[in-house]
CSV table of C-alpha atoms in Angstrom, one decimal:
chain,number,residue,atom,x,y,z
I,1,GLY,CA,95.9,133.9,100.1
I,2,GLU,CA,99.6,133.9,101.0
I,3,TRP,CA,99.8,130.1,100.7
I,4,ASP,CA,98.3,130.3,97.2
I,5,ASP,CA,100.7,133.0,96.1
I,6,LEU,CA,103.7,131.0,97.4
I,7,ALA,CA,102.6,127.6,95.9
I,8,SER,CA,101.3,128.8,92.5
I,9,GLY,CA,104.7,128.2,90.8
I,10,TYR,CA,104.8,124.6,92.1
I,11,ARG,CA,101.2,124.1,91.0
I,12,ASP,CA,101.9,125.2,87.4
I,13,ALA,CA,105.0,123.0,87.1
I,14,PHE,CA,103.2,120.0,88.6
I,15,PHE,CA,100.1,120.6,86.4
I,16,THR,CA,102.3,120.4,83.3
I,17,LEU,CA,104.3,117.4,84.5
I,18,LEU,CA,101.1,115.5,85.4
I,19,TRP,CA,99.9,115.4,81.8
I,20,GLN,CA,103.3,114.8,80.3
I,21,GLN,CA,104.0,111.9,82.6
I,22,THR,CA,100.6,110.2,82.5
I,23,GLY,CA,99.8,110.7,78.8
I,24,LEU,CA,96.2,111.4,79.9
I,25,GLU,CA,94.1,113.9,78.0
I,26,PRO,CA,93.7,117.0,80.3
I,27,SER,CA,90.2,117.9,79.1
I,28,ALA,CA,88.7,114.4,79.4
I,29,GLU,CA,85.8,113.9,81.8
I,30,ARG,CA,86.8,111.9,84.9
I,31,VAL,CA,86.5,111.4,88.6
I,32,VAL,CA,89.5,113.1,90.3
I,33,VAL,CA,90.6,112.5,93.9
I,34,ASP,CA,93.0,115.2,95.1
I,35,PHE,CA,94.9,113.7,98.1
I,36,GLY,CA,96.6,116.4,100.0
I,37,CYS,CA,94.6,119.0,98.2
I,38,GLY,CA,95.7,121.9,100.4
I,39,THR,CA,93.8,125.0,99.3
I,40,GLY,CA,92.8,123.5,96.0
I,41,LEU,CA,95.3,125.1,93.7
I,42,LEU,CA,95.8,122.0,91.5
I,43,THR,CA,92.0,121.2,91.6
I,44,GLU,CA,91.3,124.8,90.4
I,45,SER,CA,93.6,124.3,87.4
I,46,MET,CA,92.1,120.9,86.6
I,47,ARG,CA,88.6,122.3,86.9
I,48,ARG,CA,89.4,124.9,84.3
I,49,THR,CA,90.8,122.3,81.9
I,50,SER,CA,88.1,119.6,82.6
I,51,PRO,CA,85.0,121.4,83.8
I,52,LYS,CA,82.7,118.3,83.5
I,53,SER,CA,84.9,116.2,85.8
I,54,GLU,CA,83.9,115.5,89.4
I,55,PHE,CA,86.5,116.4,92.1
I,56,THR,CA,86.8,115.0,95.7
I,57,CYS,CA,89.5,116.9,97.6
I,58,LEU,CA,91.0,115.4,100.8
I,59,ASP,CA,93.5,117.0,103.3
I,60,ALA,CA,94.3,116.4,106.9
I,61,ALA,CA,94.8,120.1,107.6
I,62,PRO,CA,91.5,121.8,108.7
I,63,ALA,CA,92.7,125.3,107.8
I,64,MET,CA,93.6,124.2,104.2
I,65,VAL,CA,90.2,122.5,103.8
I,66,ARG,CA,88.4,125.5,105.1
I,67,ALA,CA,90.2,127.7,102.6
I,68,LEU,CA,89.2,125.3,99.8
I,69,GLN,CA,85.6,125.1,101.0
I,70,ASP,CA,85.5,128.9,100.9
I,71,LYS,CA,86.7,128.8,97.2
I,72,ILE,CA,84.1,126.1,96.4
I,73,GLN,CA,81.3,128.2,97.8
I,74,ALA,CA,82.5,131.5,96.3
I,75,GLY,CA,83.2,130.1,92.9
I,76,GLU,CA,80.1,127.9,92.9
I,77,TRP,CA,82.1,124.8,92.1
I,78,GLU,CA,79.2,122.4,91.9
I,79,ASN,CA,81.4,119.6,90.8
I,80,SER,CA,83.8,119.8,93.8
I,81,LYS,CA,83.8,118.6,97.4
I,82,ALA,CA,86.4,119.0,100.1
I,83,HIS,CA,86.8,117.0,103.3
I,84,CYS,CA,89.2,117.2,106.2
I,85,VAL,CA,90.2,113.6,106.7
I,86,ALA,CA,93.4,111.7,107.5
I,87,LEU,CA,93.0,108.5,105.6
I,88,ALA,CA,95.7,106.7,107.7
I,89,ASN,CA,93.4,107.3,110.7
I,90,TYR,CA,90.1,107.0,108.9
I,91,ASP,CA,87.5,105.0,110.8
I,92,ASP,CA,84.2,104.3,108.9
I,93,ALA,CA,82.2,104.4,112.2
I,94,ALA,CA,83.6,107.8,113.3
I,95,ALA,CA,83.5,109.6,110.0
I,96,GLU,CA,80.9,112.3,109.2
I,97,GLU,CA,78.1,111.0,107.0
I,98,SER,CA,79.1,113.2,104.0
I,99,VAL,CA,82.7,112.0,104.1
I,100,LYS,CA,81.5,108.4,104.4
I,101,ASN,CA,79.2,108.7,101.4
I,102,ASP,CA,81.8,110.4,99.2
I,103,LEU,CA,84.5,107.9,100.0
I,104,GLU,CA,82.2,105.0,99.5
I,105,ALA,CA,81.1,106.3,96.1
I,106,LEU,CA,84.8,106.2,95.0
I,107,LYS,CA,85.0,102.5,95.8
I,108,GLY,CA,82.5,101.6,93.1
């Protein structure tokens, strides 16, 4: 809650900058990977703009991912998944099956 309140201004500015800098159409359907997703503020904005996209959210901080998972469940975000994983230390053999499956699907 507090983190979302503090970071919402940054999210709004980055959301606008993202589309200006990339030239991408915000409402287009796509697969989105949110690295360092935190509590999902940016993902939440992107979902509103592009509800048919699929979102995979990754963060190394367990508390942030739990907060996002709570949002996903409460809001019934069927097109969103959140995983606590540090990609720099990621080991295929040690990862949870759901994390392995989601990351493998992104390779294709």
